[in-house]
Tab-separated table of C-alpha atoms in Angstrom:
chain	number	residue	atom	x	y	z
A	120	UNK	CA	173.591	110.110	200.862
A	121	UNK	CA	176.954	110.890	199.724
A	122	UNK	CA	175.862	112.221	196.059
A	123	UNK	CA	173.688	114.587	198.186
A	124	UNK	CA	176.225	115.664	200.747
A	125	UNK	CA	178.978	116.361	197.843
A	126	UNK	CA	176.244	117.917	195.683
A	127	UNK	CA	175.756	120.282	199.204
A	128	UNK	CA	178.611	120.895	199.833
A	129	UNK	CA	180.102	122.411	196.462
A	130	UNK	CA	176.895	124.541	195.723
A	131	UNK	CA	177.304	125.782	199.372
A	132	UNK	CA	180.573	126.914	198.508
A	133	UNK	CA	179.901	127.896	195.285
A	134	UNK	CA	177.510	130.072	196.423
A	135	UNK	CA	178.929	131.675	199.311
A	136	UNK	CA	181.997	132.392	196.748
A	137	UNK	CA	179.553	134.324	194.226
A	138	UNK	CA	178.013	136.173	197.538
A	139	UNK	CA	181.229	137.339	198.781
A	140	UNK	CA	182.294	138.708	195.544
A	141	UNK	CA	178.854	140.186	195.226
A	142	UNK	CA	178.839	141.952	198.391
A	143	UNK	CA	181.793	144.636	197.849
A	144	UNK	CA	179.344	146.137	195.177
A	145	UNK	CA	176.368	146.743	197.603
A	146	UNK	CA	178.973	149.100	199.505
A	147	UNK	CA	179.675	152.713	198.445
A	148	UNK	CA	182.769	153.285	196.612
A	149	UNK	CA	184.665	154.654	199.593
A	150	UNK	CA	184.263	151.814	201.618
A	151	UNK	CA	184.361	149.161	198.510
A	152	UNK	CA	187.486	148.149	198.803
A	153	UNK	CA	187.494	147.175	202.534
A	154	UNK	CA	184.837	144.989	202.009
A	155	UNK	CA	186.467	143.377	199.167
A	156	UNK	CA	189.637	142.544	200.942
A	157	UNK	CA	187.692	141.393	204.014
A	158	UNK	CA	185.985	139.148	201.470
A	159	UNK	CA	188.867	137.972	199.495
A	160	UNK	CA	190.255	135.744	202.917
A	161	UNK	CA	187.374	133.886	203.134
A	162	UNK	CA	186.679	133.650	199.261
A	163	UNK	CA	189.331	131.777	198.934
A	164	UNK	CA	189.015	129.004	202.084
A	165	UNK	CA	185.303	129.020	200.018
A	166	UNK	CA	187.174	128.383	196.782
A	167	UNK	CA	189.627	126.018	197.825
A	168	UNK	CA	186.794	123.948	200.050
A	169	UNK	CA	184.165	124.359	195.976
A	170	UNK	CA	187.308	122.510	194.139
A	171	UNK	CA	187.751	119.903	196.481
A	172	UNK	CA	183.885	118.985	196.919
A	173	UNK	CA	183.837	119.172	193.098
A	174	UNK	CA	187.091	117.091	192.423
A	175	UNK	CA	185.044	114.275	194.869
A	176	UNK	CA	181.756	114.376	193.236
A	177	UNK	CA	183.948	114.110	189.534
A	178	UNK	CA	185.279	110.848	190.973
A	179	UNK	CA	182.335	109.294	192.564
A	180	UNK	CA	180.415	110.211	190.229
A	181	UNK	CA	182.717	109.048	186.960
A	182	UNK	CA	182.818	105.194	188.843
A	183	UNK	CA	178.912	105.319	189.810
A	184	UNK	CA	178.782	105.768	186.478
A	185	UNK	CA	181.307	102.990	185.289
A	186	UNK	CA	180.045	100.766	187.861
A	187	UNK	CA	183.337	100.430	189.524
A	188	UNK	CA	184.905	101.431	192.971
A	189	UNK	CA	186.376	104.663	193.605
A	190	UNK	CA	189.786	102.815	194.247
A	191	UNK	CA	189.456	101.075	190.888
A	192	UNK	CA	188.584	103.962	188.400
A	193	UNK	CA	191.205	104.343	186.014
A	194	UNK	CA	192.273	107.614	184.815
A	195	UNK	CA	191.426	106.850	181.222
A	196	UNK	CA	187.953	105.847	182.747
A	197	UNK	CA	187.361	109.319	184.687
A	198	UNK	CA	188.613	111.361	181.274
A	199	UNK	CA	186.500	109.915	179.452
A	200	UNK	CA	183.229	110.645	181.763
A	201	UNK	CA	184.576	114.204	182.080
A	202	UNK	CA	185.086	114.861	178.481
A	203	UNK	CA	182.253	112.249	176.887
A	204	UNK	CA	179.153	112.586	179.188
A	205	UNK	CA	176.744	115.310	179.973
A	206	UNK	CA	176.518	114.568	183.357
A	207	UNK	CA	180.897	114.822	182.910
A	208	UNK	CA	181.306	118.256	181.539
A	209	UNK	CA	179.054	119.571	183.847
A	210	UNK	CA	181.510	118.364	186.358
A	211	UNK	CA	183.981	119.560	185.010
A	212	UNK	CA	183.324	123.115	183.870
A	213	UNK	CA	182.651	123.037	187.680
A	214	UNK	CA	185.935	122.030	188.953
A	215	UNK	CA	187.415	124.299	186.136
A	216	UNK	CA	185.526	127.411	187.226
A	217	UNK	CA	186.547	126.913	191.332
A	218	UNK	CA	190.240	126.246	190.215
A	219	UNK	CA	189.941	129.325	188.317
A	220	UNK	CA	188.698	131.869	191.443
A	221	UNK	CA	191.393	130.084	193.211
A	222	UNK	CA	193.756	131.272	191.078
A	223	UNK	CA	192.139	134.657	191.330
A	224	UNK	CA	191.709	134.922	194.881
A	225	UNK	CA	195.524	133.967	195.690
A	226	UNK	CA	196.303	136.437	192.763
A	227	UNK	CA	194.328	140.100	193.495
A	228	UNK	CA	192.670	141.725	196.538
A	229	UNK	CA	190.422	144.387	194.972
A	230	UNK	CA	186.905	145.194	194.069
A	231	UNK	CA	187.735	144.397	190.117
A	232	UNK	CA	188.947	140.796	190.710
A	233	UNK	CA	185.834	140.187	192.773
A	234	UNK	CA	183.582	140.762	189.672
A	235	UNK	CA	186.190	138.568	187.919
A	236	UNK	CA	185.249	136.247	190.526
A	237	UNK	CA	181.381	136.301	190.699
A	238	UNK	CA	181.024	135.689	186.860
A	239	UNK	CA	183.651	132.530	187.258
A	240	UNK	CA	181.205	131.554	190.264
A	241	UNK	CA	178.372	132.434	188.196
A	242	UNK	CA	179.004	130.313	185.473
A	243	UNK	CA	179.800	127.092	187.435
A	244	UNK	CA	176.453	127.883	188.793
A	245	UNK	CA	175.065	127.955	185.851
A	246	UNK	CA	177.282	125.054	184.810
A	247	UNK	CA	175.860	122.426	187.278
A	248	UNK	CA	172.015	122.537	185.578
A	249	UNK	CA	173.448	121.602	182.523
A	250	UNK	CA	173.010	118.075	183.923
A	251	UNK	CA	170.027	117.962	185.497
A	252	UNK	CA	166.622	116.800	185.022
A	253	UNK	CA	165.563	119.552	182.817
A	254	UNK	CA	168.713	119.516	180.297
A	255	UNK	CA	167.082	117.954	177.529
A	256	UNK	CA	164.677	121.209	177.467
A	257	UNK	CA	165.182	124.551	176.028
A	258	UNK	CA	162.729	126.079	178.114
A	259	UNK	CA	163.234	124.526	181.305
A	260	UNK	CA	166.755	124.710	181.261
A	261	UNK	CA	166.756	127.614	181.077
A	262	UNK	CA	164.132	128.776	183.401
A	263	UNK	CA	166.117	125.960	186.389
A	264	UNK	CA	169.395	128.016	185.276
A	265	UNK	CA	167.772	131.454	185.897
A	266	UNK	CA	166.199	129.872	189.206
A	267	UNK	CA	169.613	128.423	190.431
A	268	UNK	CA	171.606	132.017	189.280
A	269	UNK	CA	168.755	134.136	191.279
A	270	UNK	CA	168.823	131.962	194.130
A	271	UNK	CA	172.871	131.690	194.517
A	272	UNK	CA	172.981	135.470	194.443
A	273	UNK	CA	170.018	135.737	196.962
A	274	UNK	CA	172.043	133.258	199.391
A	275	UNK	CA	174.978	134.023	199.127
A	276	UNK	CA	175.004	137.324	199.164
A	277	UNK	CA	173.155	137.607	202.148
A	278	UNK	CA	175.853	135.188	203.682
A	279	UNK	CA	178.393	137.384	202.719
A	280	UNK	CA	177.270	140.372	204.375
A	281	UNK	CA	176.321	138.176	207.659
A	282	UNK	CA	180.245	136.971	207.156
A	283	UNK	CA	182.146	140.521	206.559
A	284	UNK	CA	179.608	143.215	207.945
A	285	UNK	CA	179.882	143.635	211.447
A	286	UNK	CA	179.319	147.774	211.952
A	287	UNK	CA	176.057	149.357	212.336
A	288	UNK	CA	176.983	151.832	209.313
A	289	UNK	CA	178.062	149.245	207.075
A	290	UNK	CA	174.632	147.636	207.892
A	291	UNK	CA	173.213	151.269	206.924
A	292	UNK	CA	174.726	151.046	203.686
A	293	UNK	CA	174.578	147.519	202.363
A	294	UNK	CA	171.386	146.754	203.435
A	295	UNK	CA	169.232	148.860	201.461
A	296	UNK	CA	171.274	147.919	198.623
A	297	UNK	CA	170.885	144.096	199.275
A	298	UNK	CA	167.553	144.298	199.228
A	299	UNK	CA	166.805	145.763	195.989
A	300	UNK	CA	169.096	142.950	194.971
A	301	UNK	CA	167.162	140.095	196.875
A	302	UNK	CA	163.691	141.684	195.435
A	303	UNK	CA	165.108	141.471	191.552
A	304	UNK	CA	166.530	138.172	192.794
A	305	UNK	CA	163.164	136.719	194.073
A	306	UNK	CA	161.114	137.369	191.411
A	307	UNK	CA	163.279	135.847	188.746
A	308	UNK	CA	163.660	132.876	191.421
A	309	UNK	CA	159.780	132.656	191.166
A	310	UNK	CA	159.539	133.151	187.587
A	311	UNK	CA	161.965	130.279	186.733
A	312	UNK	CA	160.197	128.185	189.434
A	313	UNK	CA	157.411	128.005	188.216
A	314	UNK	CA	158.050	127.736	184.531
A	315	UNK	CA	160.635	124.470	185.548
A	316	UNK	CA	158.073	123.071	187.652
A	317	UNK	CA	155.315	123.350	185.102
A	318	UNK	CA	157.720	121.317	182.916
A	319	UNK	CA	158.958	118.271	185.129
A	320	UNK	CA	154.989	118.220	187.142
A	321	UNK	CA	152.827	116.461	184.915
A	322	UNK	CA	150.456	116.727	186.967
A	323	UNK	CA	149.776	118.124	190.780
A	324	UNK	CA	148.879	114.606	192.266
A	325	UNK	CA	152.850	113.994	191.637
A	326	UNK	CA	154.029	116.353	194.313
A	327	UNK	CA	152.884	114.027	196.744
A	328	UNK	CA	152.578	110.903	194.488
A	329	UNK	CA	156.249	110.740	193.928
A	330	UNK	CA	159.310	110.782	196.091
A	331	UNK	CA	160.647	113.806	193.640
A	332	UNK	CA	157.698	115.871	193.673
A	333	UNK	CA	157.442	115.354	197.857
A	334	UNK	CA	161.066	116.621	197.911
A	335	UNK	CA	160.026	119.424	195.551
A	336	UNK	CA	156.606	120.099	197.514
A	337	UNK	CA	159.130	120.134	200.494
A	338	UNK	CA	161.312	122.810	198.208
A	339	UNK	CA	158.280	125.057	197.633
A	340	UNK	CA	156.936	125.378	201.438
A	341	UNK	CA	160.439	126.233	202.705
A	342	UNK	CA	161.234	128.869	200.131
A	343	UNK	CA	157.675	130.105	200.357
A	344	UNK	CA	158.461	130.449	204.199
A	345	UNK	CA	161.809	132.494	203.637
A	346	UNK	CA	160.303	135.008	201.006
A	347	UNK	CA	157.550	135.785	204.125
A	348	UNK	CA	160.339	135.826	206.284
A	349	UNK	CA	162.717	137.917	203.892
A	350	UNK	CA	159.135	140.347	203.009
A	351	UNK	CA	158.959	140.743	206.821
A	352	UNK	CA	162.929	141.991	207.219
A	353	UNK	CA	162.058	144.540	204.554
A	354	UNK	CA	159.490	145.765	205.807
A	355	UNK	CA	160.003	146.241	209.576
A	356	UNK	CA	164.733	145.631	209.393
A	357	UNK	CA	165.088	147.620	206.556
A	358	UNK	CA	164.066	150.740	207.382
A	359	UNK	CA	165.705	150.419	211.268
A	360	UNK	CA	169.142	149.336	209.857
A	361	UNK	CA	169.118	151.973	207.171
A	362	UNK	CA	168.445	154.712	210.136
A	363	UNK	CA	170.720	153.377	212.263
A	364	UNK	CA	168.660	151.882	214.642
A	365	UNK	CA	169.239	148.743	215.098
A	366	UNK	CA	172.703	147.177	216.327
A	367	UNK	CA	174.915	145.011	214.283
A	368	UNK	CA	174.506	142.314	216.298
A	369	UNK	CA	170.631	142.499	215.756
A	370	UNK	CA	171.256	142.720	212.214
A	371	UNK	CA	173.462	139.529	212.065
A	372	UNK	CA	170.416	137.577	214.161
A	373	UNK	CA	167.995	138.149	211.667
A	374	UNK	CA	170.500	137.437	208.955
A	375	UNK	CA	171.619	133.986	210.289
A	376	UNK	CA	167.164	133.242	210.718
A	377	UNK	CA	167.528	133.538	207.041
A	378	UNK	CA	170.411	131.814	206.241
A	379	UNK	CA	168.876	128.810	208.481
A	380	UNK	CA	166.217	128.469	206.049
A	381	UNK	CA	168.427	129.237	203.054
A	382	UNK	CA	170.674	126.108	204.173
A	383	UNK	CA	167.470	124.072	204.531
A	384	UNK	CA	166.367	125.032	201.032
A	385	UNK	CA	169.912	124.140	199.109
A	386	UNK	CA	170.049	121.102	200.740
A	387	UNK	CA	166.375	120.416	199.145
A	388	UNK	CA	167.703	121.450	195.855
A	389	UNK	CA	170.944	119.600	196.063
A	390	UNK	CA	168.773	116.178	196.611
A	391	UNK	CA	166.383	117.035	194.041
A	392	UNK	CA	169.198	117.596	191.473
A	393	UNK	CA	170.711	113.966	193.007
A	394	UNK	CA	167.207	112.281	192.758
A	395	UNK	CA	166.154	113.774	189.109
């Protein structure tokens, strides 16, 4: 349980991070740099909250690993997971890249340092598959590491905007913009689905053979749920926010329905990646 909550709680963050230094972008340049130093406040609790979860999972993960209690792992022990193990760099490029927006976020308030920031978050992202059950796979790898990117951006940027958008014409704006986004976003989320699942299913009986495939079965229904959900908002939200008919509180509704799934689907992810 605690693998899983850790492993939760630092993508969370880790996504929300990449969304809010997405979401300045999906504004027009006028307005940019409001958005961006609305973001930067809460990028940086996200930051901050992304190295601690990751500095935990380093540590319980290093003594699951040398079969010893967190109280007795030695320092020389925990180096030598983070430096020697796949499973340890992973970790650590992790707890590397959140130090790193840290250091940004405390640093700059402007649209630049929030692109800084999203390809620091992108590549811990990124990062995290490198230990996972598909590592050992050209193909898969990289298909889960396109899946994870695509979905981080998806969820987090729509996070973002629920988070630091709270005007009717700033709904106007990003909106439109956000969706093109999500629709690039959800089709290289499918692509790279499909293509990892093809390589750890051997077979369909093992989505409901296996406690894996169940939780991945479980994966697929929920995120199959939230692209009818998000194909809905585009088709009847969209074109009311964009004409300025629909209140930002409306707006923010619908957004959090979304998110509610979104949370649902990371935390299937984040026990998948535990359980693989």
């Amino acid at each position: 349980m605690v693998p899983t909550l850790t492993r939760v709680l630092a993508d969370g963050a880790a996504v929300l991070v990449l969304g809010l230094a997405v979401v300045p972008w999906l504004d027009t340049a006028r307005y940019r740099a409001e958005l961006a130093g609305r973001s930067t406040n809460m990028m940086a609790v996200a930051a901050w909250v992304w190295l601690a979860a990751e500095l935990i999972r380093l540590v319980t993960t290093a003594a699951d690993t040398a079969a010893v209690a967190v109280g007795d792992l030695g320092v020389r022990t925990a180096i030598e997971f983070a430096v020697s193990t796949t499973a340890g760099r992973a970790d650590l490029i992790c707890v590397v890249a959140a130090l790193l927006v840290v250091a940004v976020t405390l640093a700059a308030r402007n649209p630049g340092a929030s692109l800084v920031v999203a390809g620091i978050a992108a590549l811990g992202t990124a990062a995290r598959t490198l230990s996972g059950h598909l590592s050992e796979s050209a193909l898969g790898g990289l298909a889960v590491t396109l899946h994870a990117l695509a979905a981080a951006l998806w969820c987090g940027a729509l996070a973002a905007i629920a988070l630091v958008v709270d005007r009717r014409g700033q709904w106007a704006r990003v909106l439109p913009r956000f969706s093109q986004l999500s629709l690039w976003s959800v089709l290289v989320l499918l692509v790279g689905g499909v293509v990892s699942t093809a390589v750890v299913i051997g077979s369909p009986a093992e989505l409901i053979g296996t406690g894996h495939g169940r939780l991945l079965l479980a994966k697929i229904v929920v995120t199959a749920v939230l692209m009818a959900l998000a194909w809905h908002n585009r088709s009847r939200w969209l074109p009311s926010a964009r004409g300025h008919r629909v209140s930002a509180e409306v707006s923010t509704r619908r957004s959090d329905t979304e998110l509610a799934l979104m949370a649902v689907a990371l935390t299937l992810a984040a026990a998948l990646a535990v359980t693989g």
